[in-house]
Short mmCIF file of C-alpha atoms in Angstrom, two decimals:
data_model
loop_
_atom_site.label_atom_id
_atom_site.label_comp_id
_atom_site.label_asym_id
_atom_site.label_seq_id
_atom_site.Cartn_x
_atom_site.Cartn_y
_atom_site.Cartn_z
CA UNK A 184 47.37 167.19 142.66
CA UNK A 185 45.96 170.75 142.01
CA UNK A 186 45.93 171.10 146.13
CA UNK A 187 49.04 170.58 146.39
CA UNK A 188 50.31 172.99 143.87
CA UNK A 189 48.62 175.53 145.77
CA UNK A 190 50.24 174.77 149.03
CA UNK A 191 53.35 174.55 147.76
CA UNK A 192 52.63 178.51 146.66
CA UNK A 193 51.66 179.74 149.45
CA UNK A 194 54.85 178.23 151.47
CA UNK A 195 56.88 181.24 152.25
CA UNK A 196 60.40 180.45 150.33
CA UNK A 197 63.10 180.51 152.54
CA UNK A 198 65.62 183.70 152.49
CA UNK A 199 68.66 182.84 150.34
CA UNK A 200 72.44 183.03 151.43
CA UNK A 201 72.60 186.50 150.86
CA UNK A 202 69.61 187.32 152.95
CA UNK A 203 70.13 184.56 155.43
CA UNK A 204 72.39 186.80 158.16
CA UNK A 205 69.68 189.43 158.14
CA UNK A 206 66.33 187.51 158.58
CA UNK A 207 67.88 185.75 161.60
CA UNK A 208 69.36 188.71 162.81
CA UNK A 209 64.88 190.70 162.35
CA UNK A 210 63.52 187.12 163.60
CA UNK A 211 65.85 187.30 167.26
CA UNK A 212 64.84 191.31 167.66
CA UNK A 213 61.09 189.76 167.28
CA UNK A 214 61.00 186.98 169.46
CA UNK A 215 64.01 186.81 171.50
CA UNK A 216 64.77 183.28 173.38
CA UNK A 217 65.55 182.40 176.86
CA UNK A 218 68.33 184.39 177.89
CA UNK A 219 69.56 186.43 181.35
CA UNK A 220 67.80 189.59 181.69
CA UNK A 221 69.61 192.56 180.47
CA UNK A 222 71.81 193.96 182.63
CA UNK A 223 71.20 198.16 183.95
CA UNK A 224 73.63 200.25 182.62
CA UNK A 225 76.03 201.20 185.46
CA UNK A 226 78.04 204.93 185.83
CA UNK A 227 81.76 204.79 184.31
CA UNK A 228 84.94 204.85 186.12
CA UNK A 229 84.60 208.34 186.06
CA UNK A 230 81.57 208.80 187.21
CA UNK A 231 82.18 206.20 189.65
CA UNK A 232 85.71 208.40 190.73
CA UNK A 233 83.64 211.73 191.21
CA UNK A 234 81.22 210.20 194.29
CA UNK A 235 83.96 208.15 195.27
CA UNK A 236 85.73 211.12 195.96
CA UNK A 237 82.83 213.00 197.43
CA UNK A 238 82.69 210.41 198.93
CA UNK A 239 86.40 210.80 200.76
CA UNK A 240 85.86 213.90 200.88
CA UNK A 241 82.56 213.69 203.68
CA UNK A 242 84.29 210.61 205.75
CA UNK A 243 87.26 212.66 206.19
CA UNK A 244 85.14 215.57 207.38
CA UNK A 245 82.16 213.26 209.53
CA UNK A 246 86.61 212.08 211.41
CA UNK A 247 87.32 214.99 211.66
CA UNK A 248 85.08 216.74 213.33
CA UNK A 249 85.14 213.33 215.88
CA UNK A 250 88.53 214.56 216.67
CA UNK A 251 88.15 217.84 217.73
CA UNK A 252 89.47 219.44 214.25
CA UNK A 253 88.22 221.22 210.51
CA UNK A 254 88.12 220.48 207.48
CA UNK A 255 85.58 222.19 205.36
CA UNK A 256 87.18 225.88 205.87
CA UNK A 257 88.04 228.02 203.48
CA UNK A 258 92.21 227.51 204.24
CA UNK A 259 91.71 223.75 203.93
CA UNK A 260 89.67 223.97 200.74
CA UNK A 261 91.83 226.38 199.25
CA UNK A 262 95.28 224.06 200.50
CA UNK A 263 93.53 220.84 198.36
CA UNK A 264 93.04 222.92 195.36
CA UNK A 265 96.75 224.07 195.37
CA UNK A 266 97.06 220.84 195.76
CA UNK A 267 95.84 219.26 192.88
CA UNK A 268 96.62 221.70 189.88
CA UNK A 269 100.77 220.67 189.84
CA UNK A 270 99.91 216.89 190.10
CA UNK A 271 96.60 217.41 188.35
CA UNK A 272 98.71 219.48 185.36
CA UNK A 273 101.39 216.42 184.92
CA UNK A 274 98.72 213.66 185.64
CA UNK A 275 96.31 215.15 182.95
CA UNK A 276 99.45 214.81 180.40
CA UNK A 277 100.33 211.13 181.26
CA UNK A 278 96.95 210.77 180.45
CA UNK A 279 97.41 211.03 177.16
CA UNK A 280 100.68 208.77 176.32
CA UNK A 281 98.95 206.27 178.39
CA UNK A 282 96.10 206.60 176.43
CA UNK A 283 98.07 205.59 173.23
CA UNK A 284 99.87 202.85 175.05
CA UNK A 285 103.04 204.40 176.12
CA UNK A 286 103.83 205.70 179.77
CA UNK A 287 106.28 208.34 180.88
CA UNK A 288 108.85 208.18 183.66
CA UNK A 289 111.11 211.28 183.48
CA UNK A 290 107.95 213.89 183.92
CA UNK A 291 109.02 214.45 187.70
CA UNK A 292 112.78 215.44 186.92
CA UNK A 293 111.49 217.38 183.40
CA UNK A 294 109.20 219.60 186.11
CA UNK A 295 112.47 220.09 188.85
CA UNK A 296 114.49 221.46 185.85
CA UNK A 297 111.62 223.74 184.04
CA UNK A 298 111.39 225.62 187.43
CA UNK A 299 115.26 225.92 187.12
CA UNK A 300 115.06 226.59 183.64
CA UNK A 301 112.14 229.48 184.77
CA UNK A 302 113.53 231.01 187.42
CA UNK A 303 117.28 231.34 186.51
CA UNK A 304 115.76 232.84 183.12
CA UNK A 305 113.33 235.36 185.08
CA UNK A 306 116.22 236.34 187.41
CA UNK A 307 113.22 238.29 189.19
CA UNK A 308 112.87 240.51 185.71
CA UNK A 309 109.00 241.31 184.88
CA UNK A 310 110.40 241.60 181.53
CA UNK A 311 111.80 238.58 181.21
CA UNK A 312 108.51 236.37 181.31
CA UNK A 313 107.58 235.94 177.99
CA UNK A 314 111.52 234.18 177.48
CA UNK A 315 111.08 232.14 180.36
CA UNK A 316 107.94 230.44 179.44
CA UNK A 317 109.27 230.34 176.32
CA UNK A 318 112.34 228.26 176.99
CA UNK A 319 110.81 226.29 179.72
CA UNK A 320 107.79 225.07 177.52
CA UNK A 321 110.56 224.76 174.43
CA UNK A 322 111.95 222.35 176.65
CA UNK A 323 109.79 220.34 177.44
CA UNK A 324 109.28 220.22 173.85
CA UNK A 325 112.05 218.60 173.45
CA UNK A 326 111.98 216.08 176.35
CA UNK A 327 108.64 215.01 174.83
CA UNK A 328 110.18 214.37 171.09
CA UNK A 329 113.08 212.54 171.69
CA UNK A 330 111.07 210.36 174.40
CA UNK A 331 108.94 209.44 171.43
CA UNK A 332 111.54 209.41 169.19
CA UNK A 333 112.83 207.07 171.11
CA UNK A 334 110.00 204.65 171.90
CA UNK A 335 108.78 205.04 167.67
CA UNK A 336 112.07 204.65 166.00
CA UNK A 337 114.39 203.31 168.87
CA UNK A 338 111.29 200.80 169.11
CA UNK A 339 113.01 200.97 172.83
CA UNK A 340 109.98 199.89 175.71
CA UNK A 341 108.23 203.62 177.04
CA UNK A 342 109.26 202.15 180.80
CA UNK A 343 113.25 201.95 179.33
CA UNK A 344 113.24 205.10 177.23
CA UNK A 345 111.58 207.74 179.61
CA UNK A 346 112.76 206.45 182.96
CA UNK A 347 116.97 206.25 180.80
CA UNK A 348 115.59 210.48 179.82
CA UNK A 349 115.25 210.70 183.87
CA UNK A 350 118.60 209.63 184.62
CA UNK A 351 119.62 212.34 182.02
CA UNK A 352 117.58 215.35 183.40
CA UNK A 353 118.79 213.58 186.88
CA UNK A 354 122.60 213.57 186.26
CA UNK A 355 121.73 217.44 185.02
CA UNK A 356 120.60 218.19 187.53
CA UNK A 357 122.33 217.01 190.34
CA UNK A 358 125.92 218.01 188.20
CA UNK A 359 125.04 221.56 188.13
CA UNK A 360 122.33 222.58 191.26
CA UNK A 361 122.76 222.28 194.55
CA UNK A 362 120.06 224.09 196.34
CA UNK A 363 117.33 226.59 195.21
CA UNK A 364 118.17 228.54 191.82
CA UNK A 365 117.32 232.11 190.12
CA UNK A 366 114.25 234.39 190.62
CA UNK A 367 110.64 234.61 190.05
CA UNK A 368 109.04 238.58 190.08
CA UNK A 369 106.25 238.52 192.33
CA UNK A 370 103.96 239.29 189.48
CA UNK A 371 104.36 236.07 187.89
CA UNK A 372 104.02 234.76 191.93
CA UNK A 373 100.64 235.93 191.59
CA UNK A 374 99.68 232.53 189.84
CA UNK A 375 100.62 230.48 192.57
CA UNK A 376 98.98 232.45 195.64
CA UNK A 377 96.82 234.79 194.43
CA UNK A 378 92.61 233.43 194.51
CA UNK A 379 88.87 233.98 193.82
CA UNK A 380 87.34 233.60 197.19
CA UNK A 381 88.67 229.85 198.04
CA UNK A 382 89.11 228.83 194.90
CA UNK A 383 93.12 229.37 193.61
CA UNK A 384 93.46 230.75 189.63
CA UNK A 385 95.08 228.03 189.02
CA UNK A 386 92.81 226.02 189.07
CA UNK A 387 91.69 227.82 186.65
CA UNK A 388 94.62 227.66 184.69
CA UNK A 389 94.32 223.40 185.08
CA UNK A 390 90.33 223.59 183.51
CA UNK A 391 91.83 225.67 181.23
CA UNK A 392 94.56 222.82 180.26
CA UNK A 393 92.04 219.54 180.56
CA UNK A 394 88.93 221.11 178.93
CA UNK A 395 91.59 221.72 175.87
CA UNK A 396 92.92 218.20 176.32
CA UNK A 397 88.94 216.74 176.35
CA UNK A 398 88.29 218.39 172.97
CA UNK A 399 91.38 217.45 170.75
CA UNK A 400 90.59 213.45 172.29
CA UNK A 401 86.99 213.54 171.59
CA UNK A 402 86.57 216.21 168.59
CA UNK A 403 89.88 215.79 166.43
CA UNK A 404 91.29 212.54 164.21
CA UNK A 405 94.29 213.14 166.36
CA UNK A 406 92.40 212.41 169.35
CA UNK A 407 90.66 209.38 167.85
CA UNK A 408 94.06 208.19 167.01
CA UNK A 409 95.49 207.95 169.84
CA UNK A 410 92.32 206.03 171.26
CA UNK A 411 92.65 203.34 168.65
CA UNK A 412 96.84 203.49 168.49
CA UNK A 413 96.60 202.44 172.22
CA UNK A 414 93.29 199.78 171.51
CA UNK A 415 94.86 197.61 169.26
CA UNK A 416 98.48 199.67 167.28
CA UNK A 417 98.41 196.62 164.61
CA UNK A 418 94.90 197.49 163.84
CA UNK A 419 94.93 200.36 164.09
CA UNK A 420 97.70 200.56 161.55
CA UNK A 421 96.18 198.41 159.34
CA UNK A 422 92.94 201.63 159.45
CA UNK A 423 95.73 203.97 157.49
CA UNK A 424 96.87 204.75 161.33
CA UNK A 425 99.93 206.76 161.92
CA UNK A 426 100.83 205.26 164.98
CA UNK A 427 104.96 206.39 165.86
CA UNK A 428 103.40 209.53 164.72
CA UNK A 429 100.03 209.43 167.20
CA UNK A 430 102.55 208.74 170.15
CA UNK A 431 105.74 210.94 169.21
CA UNK A 432 102.99 213.33 169.18
CA UNK A 433 100.97 212.09 172.99
CA UNK A 434 105.20 211.88 174.02
CA UNK A 435 105.43 216.00 173.28
CA UNK A 436 101.80 217.30 174.90
CA UNK A 437 102.41 215.13 177.93
CA UNK A 438 106.23 216.96 178.35
CA UNK A 439 104.19 220.44 177.38
CA UNK A 440 101.54 219.56 180.64
CA UNK A 441 104.47 219.03 182.43
CA UNK A 442 106.50 222.62 181.22
CA UNK A 443 103.00 223.98 182.35
CA UNK A 444 103.04 222.71 185.85
CA UNK A 445 107.23 223.25 186.20
CA UNK A 446 106.12 227.26 185.60
CA UNK A 447 103.11 227.31 188.09
CA UNK A 448 105.64 225.63 190.53
CA UNK A 449 108.12 227.68 190.11
CA UNK A 450 105.60 231.08 190.89
CA UNK A 451 104.62 228.44 193.47
CA UNK A 452 107.90 228.51 195.20
CA UNK A 453 110.01 231.85 193.81
CA UNK A 454 112.98 230.09 192.74
CA UNK A 455 113.67 226.96 190.84
CA UNK A 456 114.34 223.97 193.64
CA UNK A 457 115.75 220.73 192.44
CA UNK A 458 114.13 218.79 194.37
CA UNK A 459 110.56 219.54 192.89
CA UNK A 460 109.58 216.59 191.55
CA UNK A 461 111.10 214.32 193.03
CA UNK A 462 109.99 215.21 196.55
CA UNK A 463 106.57 214.67 195.69
CA UNK A 464 107.07 211.71 193.68
CA UNK A 465 105.22 212.77 190.52
CA UNK A 466 105.44 210.39 188.66
CA UNK A 467 104.49 207.45 190.23
CA UNK A 468 101.68 209.84 192.08
CA UNK A 469 100.50 210.22 188.37
CA UNK A 470 100.31 207.20 186.93
CA UNK A 471 98.43 206.10 190.04
CA UNK A 472 95.66 209.09 189.45
CA UNK A 473 95.28 208.13 186.11
CA UNK A 474 94.98 204.82 186.96
CA UNK A 475 92.32 205.61 189.80
CA UNK A 476 90.88 207.47 187.57
CA UNK A 477 89.30 204.88 185.20
CA UNK A 478 92.54 204.50 182.50
CA UNK A 479 93.88 201.87 182.17
CA UNK A 480 97.89 201.09 181.57
CA UNK A 481 97.79 199.35 178.18
CA UNK A 482 96.00 201.95 176.49
CA UNK A 483 92.95 202.16 174.71
CA UNK A 484 90.28 202.69 177.26
CA UNK A 485 89.87 206.29 179.88
CA UNK A 486 90.10 210.41 179.40
CA UNK A 487 90.79 213.28 181.22
CA UNK A 488 87.63 213.14 183.62
CA UNK A 489 88.19 210.95 185.46
CA UNK A 490 91.73 211.47 185.42
CA UNK A 491 90.90 214.90 188.00
CA UNK A 492 89.04 212.99 189.67
CA UNK A 493 91.64 210.90 190.65
CA UNK A 494 93.82 213.59 191.30
CA UNK A 495 90.95 216.18 193.73
CA UNK A 496 90.70 212.05 195.81
CA UNK A 497 94.61 212.05 196.63
CA UNK A 498 94.78 215.30 197.59
CA UNK A 499 91.24 215.05 199.85
CA UNK A 500 92.58 211.69 201.24
CA UNK A 501 96.45 214.59 202.01
CA UNK A 502 94.92 216.79 203.36
CA UNK A 503 93.06 214.67 205.81
CA UNK A 504 96.11 212.37 207.06
CA UNK A 505 97.75 215.88 207.28
CA UNK A 506 94.66 216.78 209.78
CA UNK A 507 95.28 213.38 211.55
CA UNK A 508 98.65 213.31 212.28
CA UNK A 509 98.72 210.30 210.31
CA UNK A 510 102.46 207.92 210.35
CA UNK A 511 104.13 208.81 206.28
CA UNK A 512 104.15 204.82 206.61
CA UNK A 513 100.56 204.13 207.53
CA UNK A 514 98.90 206.53 205.36
CA UNK A 515 101.17 205.61 202.05
CA UNK A 516 100.00 201.98 203.15
CA UNK A 517 96.43 203.06 203.25
CA UNK A 518 96.69 205.40 199.24
CA UNK A 519 97.99 202.09 198.36
CA UNK A 520 95.24 200.02 199.42
CA UNK A 521 92.87 202.43 198.67
CA UNK A 522 94.74 202.61 194.52
CA UNK A 523 94.52 198.50 194.06
CA UNK A 524 91.15 198.83 195.66
CA UNK A 525 90.03 201.06 192.17
CA UNK A 526 91.75 199.72 189.93
CA UNK A 527 89.56 195.60 191.20
CA UNK A 528 86.93 197.56 191.20
CA UNK A 529 87.14 198.57 187.43
CA UNK A 530 88.55 195.18 187.07
CA UNK A 531 85.19 193.42 188.04
CA UNK A 532 83.34 195.99 186.42
CA UNK A 533 84.44 194.42 182.92
CA UNK A 534 83.93 190.88 183.69
CA UNK A 535 81.17 189.50 180.26
CA UNK A 536 78.66 188.50 182.89
CA UNK A 537 77.76 184.57 182.35
CA UNK A 538 75.29 183.29 179.87
CA UNK A 539 73.14 180.63 181.99
CA UNK A 540 71.86 178.31 180.09
#
């Protein structure tokens, strides 16, 4: 009996209920059971799209060189960077609303109206530049505010709400303009044409906006709320996030980015152009760049770095196609294939690995 008592006293005491989970975790960490080997970490969508941009550039250089052309020359590089600015600014704004689970289809007509307001307000006078800039940004903010309120207060889906806004802007433009209007002074046109070496000065404007939005998303409360709202709006609301206000702010920021793009295009064209946004299909092109950059349309995942990579890929592809004189139909087909392939690849990378017995 004494021996049995000593053995019972020396036996380990089983964990209590409140310690059971911690005891199990420690045991599992010390002696992991059989299972699949941990998969090596792979680069995220942002790093992947920048590598893809490098690959597309090298492939385009090889193909154009074989066809007897010159690709990586200063005029070509400058043209690619210039074409990135307008689309990049609009795509950055589109990234913000898509991260919250929303969308904006009014950007093409807003950028067209913005160029007209800028050029007509400037009227070729340097002294009118500050007023024109303020007018364009105020108009853009008002349109973004309207979009956000329609989506959040009237409970209209973002696709329908922003499409309705686009039709209103289209009606105004077609009823009041039949061609270019206004005049941009030479001093403001320098924004569209000046460069430092092969790099246009407008690229620094794009970089500044991208940096500001990156800091907003990564290091501010409203940025974290945007990711939370897009990831799970109901859970974010239960956690105390004011999701309606977050979506409205996202739409306002998107429209402000579109307004900055309109000012750049006005400087580039020298006048207001009713078809500045629709001819370039900035509504669909911006969404394509965002998706190509790894931001999912459902919201909650993505960022500005990937979007810039997507913009660069589209700009390089356009330049290569122009150098090769590719038929416009074939050009659009190839662009569509690239976008579908990229999205399919992202979807495959997000699939959880199956556990083996």
